[in-house]
Amino acid sequence: SGLAPDARLAFHDLSSPSSGGGLSLPFDLTRSYFGVSYDAGARIHSDSWGSDSLAYDSQCQDVDDFSWTNQDFLSIFAAGNYGESSTGGRTVTSPALAKNCLSVGASLGGANTGGVFIDSDVFNIQVQQGSSSHILNLKVMEADFGPGYLRQSAILANPPDPEGWEIAIAAPSDACSTLTNARSLAGRVVLVDRGTCLFADKVARAQAAGAAAVLVANNDQVGYVKMGLPDGVADPMTILSGMLPMSGADRVKALLTKQGAQVPRLTFAAASQPANRWDNMADFSSVGPALDLRIKPE
């Protein structure tokens, strides 16, 4: 009876009296760890352990090598328990950073099982064009410079038009030289492309043109990137800015360039959390992406 009546379990004890209650890991995970389990018939390997390394190290390489050689084998690693120490950075640790494993973050269960991980550097935008059937709801990764959404929320909640802020595309689109359409950017949310020059230069040019806020469209399919200032440079920004992933930015551009359509309007909102606790990441769970911007945890 049960969900898997013919399933078998193989256990591998990593504890050792000499480790002081910690883990005693073999030097070579492929032969002395995964190989032992594989020879015992295991094909799904649950690994609720990890390190404090944020790098793709030899343990990650062992995981990838073994999974590549034995493609009927899957290792499942805990993402890590460093979420509460995150300041907007990446905290998923090795071996969960391996490319051929499944890394798992912690979600919430009952009402008293901890807090929700909230990234204060994220805010929401809604772009609407005419009828309600043309609505985009997108998340934006706030830049590491400027006043931020919370300090600008009162201003951004009161656009000149009750329907929302007008959006304008910078010209040139990367805003890396003098803006030829600067006069048309005042009082609007300006969309610029990533690339060619510093994030700060893009935002500074739009700010000088009177932009209400700046959205930077990522030019790579890696999701979000935290925009920052070069070391030692003072923060000159007085407006909100943030990054959109390529997929979201392309959808906004499609609305803006649609011939004969109504002008889309944009509204801002604070980041919201899913209603169900199990859809929320626990505050202690490590967060991604990996250093090379792969999605982690999966």
PDB file of C-alpha atoms in Angstrom:
ATOM      1  CA  SER A   1       0.000   0.000   0.000  1.00  0.00           C
ATOM      2  CA  GLY A   2       1.009   3.644  -0.200  1.00  0.00           C
ATOM      3  CA  LEU A   3       2.120   5.873  -3.053  1.00  0.00           C
ATOM      4  CA  ALA A   4       5.237   3.865  -3.928  1.00  0.00           C
ATOM      5  CA  PRO A   5       4.859   0.341  -2.495  1.00  0.00           C
ATOM      6  CA  ASP A   6       7.860  -1.050  -4.368  1.00  0.00           C
ATOM      7  CA  ALA A   7      10.240   1.840  -3.635  1.00  0.00           C
ATOM      8  CA  ARG A   8      13.507   1.180  -1.833  1.00  0.00           C
ATOM      9  CA  LEU A   9      15.641   3.533   0.230  1.00  0.00           C
ATOM     10  CA  ALA A  10      19.422   3.602   0.581  1.00  0.00           C
ATOM     11  CA  PHE A  11      21.009   5.633   3.384  1.00  0.00           C
ATOM     12  CA  HIS A  12      24.490   7.157   3.446  1.00  0.00           C
ATOM     13  CA  ASP A  13      25.726   8.338   6.864  1.00  0.00           C
ATOM     14  CA  LEU A  14      28.000  11.392   6.553  1.00  0.00           C
ATOM     15  CA  SER A  15      28.450  11.920  10.299  1.00  0.00           C
ATOM     16  CA  SER A  16      31.679  11.112  12.049  1.00  0.00           C
ATOM     17  CA  PRO A  17      32.811  11.228  15.709  1.00  0.00           C
ATOM     18  CA  SER A  18      35.873  13.168  14.597  1.00  0.00           C
ATOM     19  CA  SER A  19      33.781  15.874  12.886  1.00  0.00           C
ATOM     20  CA  GLY A  20      32.394  17.213  16.166  1.00  0.00           C
ATOM     21  CA  GLY A  21      28.795  16.661  15.157  1.00  0.00           C
ATOM     22  CA  GLY A  22      29.301  18.004  11.645  1.00  0.00           C
ATOM     23  CA  LEU A  23      29.636  16.261   8.307  1.00  0.00           C
ATOM     24  CA  SER A  24      32.585  14.227   7.151  1.00  0.00           C
ATOM     25  CA  LEU A  25      32.526  14.427   3.367  1.00  0.00           C
ATOM     26  CA  PRO A  26      34.528  12.171   1.086  1.00  0.00           C
ATOM     27  CA  PHE A  27      37.139  13.894  -1.035  1.00  0.00           C
ATOM     28  CA  ASP A  28      35.626  12.547  -4.255  1.00  0.00           C
ATOM     29  CA  LEU A  29      31.813  12.678  -4.301  1.00  0.00           C
ATOM     30  CA  THR A  30      31.593  10.784  -7.581  1.00  0.00           C
ATOM     31  CA  ARG A  31      33.214   7.547  -6.368  1.00  0.00           C
ATOM     32  CA  SER A  32      32.822   7.515  -2.596  1.00  0.00           C
ATOM     33  CA  TYR A  33      29.380   9.081  -2.281  1.00  0.00           C
ATOM     34  CA  PHE A  34      27.133   9.103  -5.348  1.00  0.00           C
ATOM     35  CA  GLY A  35      28.794   5.980  -6.745  1.00  0.00           C
ATOM     36  CA  VAL A  36      28.027   3.981  -3.592  1.00  0.00           C
ATOM     37  CA  SER A  37      24.369   4.981  -3.694  1.00  0.00           C
ATOM     38  CA  TYR A  38      24.126   4.359  -7.420  1.00  0.00           C
ATOM     39  CA  ASP A  39      25.554   0.852  -7.049  1.00  0.00           C
ATOM     40  CA  ALA A  40      22.917   0.215  -4.365  1.00  0.00           C
ATOM     41  CA  GLY A  41      20.227   1.034  -6.923  1.00  0.00           C
ATOM     42  CA  ALA A  42      19.483   4.658  -6.008  1.00  0.00           C
ATOM     43  CA  ARG A  43      18.605   6.990  -8.872  1.00  0.00           C
ATOM     44  CA  ILE A  44      17.143   9.913  -6.898  1.00  0.00           C
ATOM     45  CA  HIS A  45      19.552  11.281  -4.294  1.00  0.00           C
ATOM     46  CA  SER A  46      18.244  13.603  -1.553  1.00  0.00           C
ATOM     47  CA  ASP A  47      20.983  15.829  -0.104  1.00  0.00           C
ATOM     48  CA  SER A  48      19.883  18.211   2.619  1.00  0.00           C
ATOM     49  CA  TRP A  49      23.382  19.517   3.272  1.00  0.00           C
ATOM     50  CA  GLY A  50      25.722  22.105   1.837  1.00  0.00           C
ATOM     51  CA  SER A  51      28.628  24.442   2.453  1.00  0.00           C
ATOM     52  CA  ASP A  52      29.129  28.177   2.908  1.00  0.00           C
ATOM     53  CA  SER A  53      30.824  28.580  -0.493  1.00  0.00           C
ATOM     54  CA  LEU A  54      29.138  30.829  -3.054  1.00  0.00           C
ATOM     55  CA  ALA A  55      31.462  29.580  -5.805  1.00  0.00           C
ATOM     56  CA  TYR A  56      31.193  26.834  -8.393  1.00  0.00           C
ATOM     57  CA  ASP A  57      33.763  24.604  -6.721  1.00  0.00           C
ATOM     58  CA  SER A  58      35.032  21.020  -6.892  1.00  0.00           C
ATOM     59  CA  GLN A  59      31.918  19.677  -5.166  1.00  0.00           C
ATOM     60  CA  CYS A  60      29.703  21.261  -7.832  1.00  0.00           C
ATOM     61  CA  GLN A  61      31.960  19.766 -10.495  1.00  0.00           C
ATOM     62  CA  ASP A  62      31.635  16.313  -8.915  1.00  0.00           C
ATOM     63  CA  VAL A  63      27.835  16.597  -8.965  1.00  0.00           C
ATOM     64  CA  ASP A  64      27.830  17.668 -12.606  1.00  0.00           C
ATOM     65  CA  ASP A  65      30.317  15.033 -13.699  1.00  0.00           C
ATOM     66  CA  PHE A  66      28.425  12.181 -12.054  1.00  0.00           C
ATOM     67  CA  SER A  67      25.012  13.342 -13.327  1.00  0.00           C
ATOM     68  CA  TRP A  68      26.382  13.767 -16.847  1.00  0.00           C
ATOM     69  CA  THR A  69      27.914  10.304 -16.858  1.00  0.00           C
ATOM     70  CA  ASN A  70      24.832   8.722 -15.276  1.00  0.00           C
ATOM     71  CA  GLN A  71      21.917  10.527 -16.867  1.00  0.00           C
ATOM     72  CA  ASP A  72      19.308   8.386 -15.090  1.00  0.00           C
ATOM     73  CA  PHE A  73      20.534   9.883 -11.787  1.00  0.00           C
ATOM     74  CA  LEU A  74      19.278  13.079 -10.110  1.00  0.00           C
ATOM     75  CA  SER A  75      20.744  14.728  -7.013  1.00  0.00           C
ATOM     76  CA  ILE A  76      18.506  17.116  -5.098  1.00  0.00           C
ATOM     77  CA  PHE A  77      20.312  19.648  -2.885  1.00  0.00           C
ATOM     78  CA  ALA A  78      19.101  22.153  -0.322  1.00  0.00           C
ATOM     79  CA  ALA A  79      19.702  25.707  -1.552  1.00  0.00           C
ATOM     80  CA  GLY A  80      21.051  26.742   1.841  1.00  0.00           C
ATOM     81  CA  ASN A  81      19.954  28.513   5.017  1.00  0.00           C
ATOM     82  CA  TYR A  82      21.557  31.918   4.464  1.00  0.00           C
ATOM     83  CA  GLY A  83      18.491  33.901   3.366  1.00  0.00           C
ATOM     84  CA  GLU A  84      18.331  36.003   6.521  1.00  0.00           C
ATOM     85  CA  SER A  85      21.896  37.175   5.923  1.00  0.00           C
ATOM     86  CA  SER A  86      21.057  38.377   2.399  1.00  0.00           C
ATOM     87  CA  THR A  87      21.308  42.091   1.666  1.00  0.00           C
ATOM     88  CA  GLY A  88      20.051  41.711  -1.873  1.00  0.00           C
ATOM     89  CA  GLY A  89      22.928  39.452  -2.878  1.00  0.00           C
ATOM     90  CA  ARG A  90      23.068  35.785  -3.813  1.00  0.00           C
ATOM     91  CA  THR A  91      23.210  33.245  -0.993  1.00  0.00           C
ATOM     92  CA  VAL A  92      22.742  29.821  -2.637  1.00  0.00           C
ATOM     93  CA  THR A  93      25.800  27.745  -1.754  1.00  0.00           C
ATOM     94  CA  SER A  94      27.729  24.783  -3.121  1.00  0.00           C
ATOM     95  CA  PRO A  95      26.914  22.020  -4.076  1.00  0.00           C
ATOM     96  CA  ALA A  96      23.423  23.392  -4.832  1.00  0.00           C
ATOM     97  CA  LEU A  97      25.121  25.663  -7.404  1.00  0.00           C
ATOM     98  CA  ALA A  98      25.831  22.661  -9.634  1.00  0.00           C
ATOM     99  CA  LYS A  99      24.299  22.785 -13.106  1.00  0.00           C
ATOM    100  CA  ASN A 100      23.034  19.201 -13.218  1.00  0.00           C
ATOM    101  CA  CYS A 101      21.352  19.034  -9.826  1.00  0.00           C
ATOM    102  CA  LEU A 102      17.963  20.216  -8.618  1.00  0.00           C
ATOM    103  CA  SER A 103      18.333  22.850  -5.902  1.00  0.00           C
ATOM    104  CA  VAL A 104      15.374  23.372  -3.586  1.00  0.00           C
ATOM    105  CA  GLY A 105      14.519  26.386  -1.473  1.00  0.00           C
ATOM    106  CA  ALA A 106      12.320  26.285   1.617  1.00  0.00           C
ATOM    107  CA  SER A 107       8.693  27.379   1.466  1.00  0.00           C
ATOM    108  CA  LEU A 108       6.356  27.943   4.390  1.00  0.00           C
ATOM    109  CA  GLY A 109       3.943  25.484   5.939  1.00  0.00           C
ATOM    110  CA  GLY A 110       1.610  26.161   8.846  1.00  0.00           C
ATOM    111  CA  ALA A 111       0.840  29.513  10.402  1.00  0.00           C
ATOM    112  CA  ASN A 112       3.754  29.380  12.856  1.00  0.00           C
ATOM    113  CA  THR A 113       6.597  28.120  10.672  1.00  0.00           C
ATOM    114  CA  GLY A 114       8.579  31.302  10.203  1.00  0.00           C
ATOM    115  CA  GLY A 115       8.472  34.506   8.247  1.00  0.00           C
ATOM    116  CA  VAL A 116       8.268  35.271   4.536  1.00  0.00           C
ATOM    117  CA  PHE A 117      11.381  36.208   2.571  1.00  0.00           C
ATOM    118  CA  ILE A 118      10.715  39.714   1.251  1.00  0.00           C
ATOM    119  CA  ASP A 119      13.100  41.358  -1.161  1.00  0.00           C
ATOM    120  CA  SER A 120      12.654  45.079  -0.478  1.00  0.00           C
ATOM    121  CA  ASP A 121      14.512  45.824  -3.702  1.00  0.00           C
ATOM    122  CA  VAL A 122      11.605  44.711  -5.888  1.00  0.00           C
ATOM    123  CA  PHE A 123       8.544  46.719  -6.877  1.00  0.00           C
ATOM    124  CA  ASN A 124       5.633  46.079  -9.222  1.00  0.00           C
ATOM    125  CA  ILE A 125       4.439  47.926 -12.302  1.00  0.00           C
ATOM    126  CA  GLN A 126       1.246  47.540 -14.291  1.00  0.00           C
ATOM    127  CA  VAL A 127       1.092  48.652 -17.909  1.00  0.00           C
ATOM    128  CA  GLN A 128      -2.344  48.979 -19.442  1.00  0.00           C
ATOM    129  CA  GLN A 129      -3.294  49.872 -22.980  1.00  0.00           C
ATOM    130  CA  GLY A 130      -6.932  50.712 -23.487  1.00  0.00           C
ATOM    131  CA  SER A 131      -9.148  47.748 -22.563  1.00  0.00           C
ATOM    132  CA  SER A 132      -8.443  45.470 -19.639  1.00  0.00           C
ATOM    133  CA  SER A 133      -7.382  42.699 -22.035  1.00  0.00           C
ATOM    134  CA  HIS A 134      -4.078  44.511 -22.621  1.00  0.00           C
ATOM    135  CA  ILE A 135      -2.587  44.558 -19.121  1.00  0.00           C
ATOM    136  CA  LEU A 136       0.981  43.669 -18.170  1.00  0.00           C
ATOM    137  CA  ASN A 137       1.867  42.987 -14.531  1.00  0.00           C
ATOM    138  CA  LEU A 138       5.652  42.970 -14.110  1.00  0.00           C
ATOM    139  CA  LYS A 139       8.224  42.965 -11.323  1.00  0.00           C
ATOM    140  CA  VAL A 140      11.168  45.369 -11.429  1.00  0.00           C
ATOM    141  CA  MET A 141      14.519  44.961  -9.648  1.00  0.00           C
ATOM    142  CA  GLU A 142      15.269  48.294  -7.997  1.00  0.00           C
ATOM    143  CA  ALA A 143      18.685  49.851  -8.631  1.00  0.00           C
ATOM    144  CA  ASP A 144      21.239  50.038  -5.859  1.00  0.00           C
ATOM    145  CA  PHE A 145      21.282  53.820  -6.213  1.00  0.00           C
ATOM    146  CA  GLY A 146      18.689  56.569  -6.083  1.00  0.00           C
ATOM    147  CA  PRO A 147      15.881  57.063  -3.559  1.00  0.00           C
ATOM    148  CA  GLY A 148      14.189  53.688  -4.070  1.00  0.00           C
ATOM    149  CA  TYR A 149      10.512  52.870  -4.451  1.00  0.00           C
ATOM    150  CA  LEU A 150       9.468  53.315  -0.817  1.00  0.00           C
ATOM    151  CA  ARG A 151      10.783  56.887  -0.696  1.00  0.00           C
ATOM    152  CA  GLN A 152       9.249  57.723  -4.076  1.00  0.00           C
ATOM    153  CA  SER A 153       5.932  55.884  -3.681  1.00  0.00           C
ATOM    154  CA  ALA A 154       3.897  58.983  -2.752  1.00  0.00           C
ATOM    155  CA  ILE A 155       5.131  60.846  -5.845  1.00  0.00           C
ATOM    156  CA  LEU A 156       4.714  57.880  -8.161  1.00  0.00           C
ATOM    157  CA  ALA A 157       1.175  57.266  -6.904  1.00  0.00           C
ATOM    158  CA  ASN A 158       0.089  60.659  -8.319  1.00  0.00           C
ATOM    159  CA  PRO A 159       0.865  60.813 -12.056  1.00  0.00           C
ATOM    160  CA  PRO A 160      -0.213  63.849 -14.111  1.00  0.00           C
ATOM    161  CA  ASP A 161      -2.878  61.681 -15.758  1.00  0.00           C
ATOM    162  CA  PRO A 162      -5.214  59.738 -13.419  1.00  0.00           C
ATOM    163  CA  GLU A 163      -4.869  56.689 -15.699  1.00  0.00           C
ATOM    164  CA  GLY A 164      -1.135  56.463 -15.063  1.00  0.00           C
ATOM    165  CA  TRP A 165       2.281  57.566 -16.267  1.00  0.00           C
ATOM    166  CA  GLU A 166       3.123  57.858 -19.938  1.00  0.00           C
ATOM    167  CA  ILE A 167       6.063  55.745 -21.094  1.00  0.00           C
ATOM    168  CA  ALA A 168       8.710  56.982 -23.511  1.00  0.00           C
ATOM    169  CA  ILE A 169      11.597  55.158 -25.166  1.00  0.00           C
ATOM    170  CA  ALA A 170      14.901  57.013 -25.010  1.00  0.00           C
ATOM    171  CA  ALA A 171      16.664  58.019 -28.235  1.00  0.00           C
ATOM    172  CA  PRO A 172      19.229  56.628 -28.623  1.00  0.00           C
ATOM    173  CA  SER A 173      17.637  53.638 -26.953  1.00  0.00           C
ATOM    174  CA  ASP A 174      20.691  52.869 -24.779  1.00  0.00           C
ATOM    175  CA  ALA A 175      20.875  56.488 -23.509  1.00  0.00           C
ATOM    176  CA  CYS A 176      24.665  56.381 -23.792  1.00  0.00           C
ATOM    177  CA  SER A 177      24.957  59.720 -25.588  1.00  0.00           C
ATOM    178  CA  THR A 178      23.011  62.980 -25.751  1.00  0.00           C
ATOM    179  CA  LEU A 179      19.290  62.232 -25.801  1.00  0.00           C
ATOM    180  CA  THR A 180      17.829  63.525 -29.038  1.00  0.00           C
ATOM    181  CA  ASN A 181      14.271  63.346 -27.658  1.00  0.00           C
ATOM    182  CA  ALA A 182      15.072  64.856 -24.261  1.00  0.00           C
ATOM    183  CA  ARG A 183      12.220  67.381 -24.462  1.00  0.00           C
ATOM    184  CA  SER A 184       9.642  64.608 -24.769  1.00  0.00           C
ATOM    185  CA  LEU A 185      10.878  62.692 -21.716  1.00  0.00           C
ATOM    186  CA  ALA A 186       9.947  65.177 -18.992  1.00  0.00           C
ATOM    187  CA  GLY A 187       7.351  63.828 -16.589  1.00  0.00           C
ATOM    188  CA  ARG A 188       7.374  60.363 -18.155  1.00  0.00           C
ATOM    189  CA  VAL A 189       8.708  56.938 -17.261  1.00  0.00           C
ATOM    190  CA  VAL A 190      11.639  56.413 -19.608  1.00  0.00           C
ATOM    191  CA  LEU A 191      12.558  52.987 -20.991  1.00  0.00           C
ATOM    192  CA  VAL A 192      16.223  52.537 -21.943  1.00  0.00           C
ATOM    193  CA  ASP A 193      18.204  49.523 -23.135  1.00  0.00           C
ATOM    194  CA  ARG A 194      21.022  47.926 -21.201  1.00  0.00           C
ATOM    195  CA  GLY A 195      24.499  47.982 -22.723  1.00  0.00           C
ATOM    196  CA  THR A 196      27.379  50.174 -23.999  1.00  0.00           C
ATOM    197  CA  CYS A 197      27.683  52.480 -20.961  1.00  0.00           C
ATOM    198  CA  LEU A 198      27.237  52.503 -17.200  1.00  0.00           C
ATOM    199  CA  PHE A 199      23.765  52.159 -15.691  1.00  0.00           C
ATOM    200  CA  ALA A 200      24.342  55.389 -13.807  1.00  0.00           C
ATOM    201  CA  ASP A 201      25.065  57.284 -17.045  1.00  0.00           C
ATOM    202  CA  LYS A 202      21.772  56.138 -18.563  1.00  0.00           C
ATOM    203  CA  VAL A 203      19.725  57.139 -15.545  1.00  0.00           C
ATOM    204  CA  ALA A 204      21.576  60.454 -15.143  1.00  0.00           C
ATOM    205  CA  ARG A 205      20.756  61.507 -18.723  1.00  0.00           C
ATOM    206  CA  ALA A 206      17.090  60.633 -18.307  1.00  0.00           C
ATOM    207  CA  GLN A 207      17.016  62.419 -14.946  1.00  0.00           C
ATOM    208  CA  ALA A 208      18.511  65.542 -16.500  1.00  0.00           C
ATOM    209  CA  ALA A 209      15.731  65.427 -19.102  1.00  0.00           C
ATOM    210  CA  GLY A 210      13.116  65.486 -16.348  1.00  0.00           C
ATOM    211  CA  ALA A 211      12.104  61.810 -16.334  1.00  0.00           C
ATOM    212  CA  ALA A 212       9.866  60.674 -13.489  1.00  0.00           C
ATOM    213  CA  ALA A 213      11.530  57.247 -13.347  1.00  0.00           C
ATOM    214  CA  VAL A 214      13.735  54.989 -15.492  1.00  0.00           C
ATOM    215  CA  LEU A 215      13.252  51.362 -16.470  1.00  0.00           C
ATOM    216  CA  VAL A 216      16.276  49.597 -17.959  1.00  0.00           C
ATOM    217  CA  ALA A 217      15.476  46.766 -20.373  1.00  0.00           C
ATOM    218  CA  ASN A 218      17.847  43.834 -19.961  1.00  0.00           C
ATOM    219  CA  ASN A 219      19.504  42.817 -23.240  1.00  0.00           C
ATOM    220  CA  ASP A 220      20.287  39.287 -22.083  1.00  0.00           C
ATOM    221  CA  GLN A 221      18.012  36.399 -21.142  1.00  0.00           C
ATOM    222  CA  VAL A 222      19.256  36.155 -17.576  1.00  0.00           C
ATOM    223  CA  GLY A 223      16.309  37.725 -15.796  1.00  0.00           C
ATOM    224  CA  TYR A 224      17.249  40.586 -13.512  1.00  0.00           C
ATOM    225  CA  VAL A 225      20.528  42.344 -12.786  1.00  0.00           C
ATOM    226  CA  LYS A 226      21.138  44.552  -9.761  1.00  0.00           C
ATOM    227  CA  MET A 227      22.245  47.917 -11.123  1.00  0.00           C
ATOM    228  CA  GLY A 228      24.912  49.705  -9.093  1.00  0.00           C
ATOM    229  CA  LEU A 229      27.413  52.533  -9.100  1.00  0.00           C
ATOM    230  CA  PRO A 230      31.167  52.150  -9.617  1.00  0.00           C
ATOM    231  CA  ASP A 231      33.149  51.934  -6.382  1.00  0.00           C
ATOM    232  CA  GLY A 232      33.797  55.299  -4.788  1.00  0.00           C
ATOM    233  CA  VAL A 233      31.217  57.185  -6.887  1.00  0.00           C
ATOM    234  CA  ALA A 234      28.707  59.323  -4.988  1.00  0.00           C
ATOM    235  CA  ASP A 235      25.023  58.720  -5.629  1.00  0.00           C
ATOM    236  CA  PRO A 236      23.662  61.636  -7.717  1.00  0.00           C
ATOM    237  CA  MET A 237      20.229  60.135  -8.439  1.00  0.00           C
ATOM    238  CA  THR A 238      16.980  61.661  -7.266  1.00  0.00           C
ATOM    239  CA  ILE A 239      14.553  59.444  -9.235  1.00  0.00           C
ATOM    240  CA  LEU A 240      13.605  55.780  -9.079  1.00  0.00           C
ATOM    241  CA  SER A 241      15.205  53.329 -11.502  1.00  0.00           C
ATOM    242  CA  GLY A 242      15.152  49.591 -11.934  1.00  0.00           C
ATOM    243  CA  MET A 243      15.649  46.712 -14.360  1.00  0.00           C
ATOM    244  CA  LEU A 244      13.100  44.736 -16.342  1.00  0.00           C
ATOM    245  CA  PRO A 245      13.936  41.270 -17.667  1.00  0.00           C
ATOM    246  CA  MET A 246      14.170  41.019 -21.441  1.00  0.00           C
ATOM    247  CA  SER A 247      10.872  39.138 -21.681  1.00  0.00           C
ATOM    248  CA  GLY A 248       8.939  41.833 -19.824  1.00  0.00           C
ATOM    249  CA  ALA A 249      10.675  44.723 -21.552  1.00  0.00           C
ATOM    250  CA  ASP A 250       9.908  43.268 -24.984  1.00  0.00           C
ATOM    251  CA  ARG A 251       6.216  43.124 -24.110  1.00  0.00           C
ATOM    252  CA  VAL A 252       6.218  46.761 -23.016  1.00  0.00           C
ATOM    253  CA  LYS A 253       7.998  47.792 -26.226  1.00  0.00           C
ATOM    254  CA  ALA A 254       5.420  45.878 -28.274  1.00  0.00           C
ATOM    255  CA  LEU A 255       2.635  47.929 -26.711  1.00  0.00           C
ATOM    256  CA  LEU A 256       4.507  51.183 -27.257  1.00  0.00           C
ATOM    257  CA  THR A 257       5.148  50.512 -30.950  1.00  0.00           C
ATOM    258  CA  LYS A 258       1.729  49.083 -31.801  1.00  0.00           C
ATOM    259  CA  GLN A 259       0.329  51.157 -34.646  1.00  0.00           C
ATOM    260  CA  GLY A 260      -2.979  52.923 -34.051  1.00  0.00           C
ATOM    261  CA  ALA A 261      -3.289  51.712 -30.458  1.00  0.00           C
ATOM    262  CA  GLN A 262      -4.032  53.824 -27.427  1.00  0.00           C
ATOM    263  CA  VAL A 263      -1.071  55.150 -25.473  1.00  0.00           C
ATOM    264  CA  PRO A 264      -0.245  52.662 -22.684  1.00  0.00           C
ATOM    265  CA  ARG A 265      -0.176  53.925 -19.119  1.00  0.00           C
ATOM    266  CA  LEU A 266       1.959  52.705 -16.240  1.00  0.00           C
ATOM    267  CA  THR A 267       1.238  52.558 -12.512  1.00  0.00           C
ATOM    268  CA  PHE A 268       3.535  51.579  -9.638  1.00  0.00           C
ATOM    269  CA  ALA A 269       2.861  49.389  -6.611  1.00  0.00           C
ATOM    270  CA  ALA A 270       4.791  47.820  -3.768  1.00  0.00           C
ATOM    271  CA  ALA A 271       5.866  44.207  -4.241  1.00  0.00           C
ATOM    272  CA  SER A 272       3.169  41.770  -3.181  1.00  0.00           C
ATOM    273  CA  GLN A 273       3.486  38.277  -1.766  1.00  0.00           C
ATOM    274  CA  PRO A 274       1.437  35.212  -2.769  1.00  0.00           C
ATOM    275  CA  ALA A 275      -1.600  34.617  -0.545  1.00  0.00           C
ATOM    276  CA  ASN A 276      -0.797  30.967   0.187  1.00  0.00           C
ATOM    277  CA  ARG A 277       2.040  30.442   2.657  1.00  0.00           C
ATOM    278  CA  TRP A 278       3.394  27.480   0.701  1.00  0.00           C
ATOM    279  CA  ASP A 279       3.880  29.786  -2.307  1.00  0.00           C
ATOM    280  CA  ASN A 280       6.215  31.989  -0.254  1.00  0.00           C
ATOM    281  CA  MET A 281       9.920  31.429   0.288  1.00  0.00           C
ATOM    282  CA  ALA A 282      10.901  31.198   3.955  1.00  0.00           C
ATOM    283  CA  ASP A 283      13.065  34.033   5.215  1.00  0.00           C
ATOM    284  CA  PHE A 284      15.913  31.659   6.131  1.00  0.00           C
ATOM    285  CA  SER A 285      16.085  30.032   2.692  1.00  0.00           C
ATOM    286  CA  SER A 286      19.027  30.972   0.489  1.00  0.00           C
ATOM    287  CA  VAL A 287      18.207  32.970  -2.630  1.00  0.00           C
ATOM    288  CA  GLY A 288      19.662  33.105  -6.125  1.00  0.00           C
ATOM    289  CA  PRO A 289      20.565  33.491  -8.845  1.00  0.00           C
ATOM    290  CA  ALA A 290      23.957  31.789  -9.110  1.00  0.00           C
ATOM    291  CA  LEU A 291      27.045  33.940  -9.680  1.00  0.00           C
ATOM    292  CA  ASP A 292      26.769  33.259 -13.413  1.00  0.00           C
ATOM    293  CA  LEU A 293      23.086  34.313 -13.215  1.00  0.00           C
ATOM    294  CA  ARG A 294      21.580  30.838 -13.605  1.00  0.00           C
ATOM    295  CA  ILE A 295      18.195  30.531 -11.893  1.00  0.00           C
ATOM    296  CA  LYS A 296      18.660  29.115  -8.401  1.00  0.00           C
ATOM    297  CA  PRO A 297      16.911  27.526  -6.619  1.00  0.00           C
ATOM    298  CA  GLU A 298      14.935  25.877  -9.392  1.00  0.00           C
TER     299      GLU A 298
END
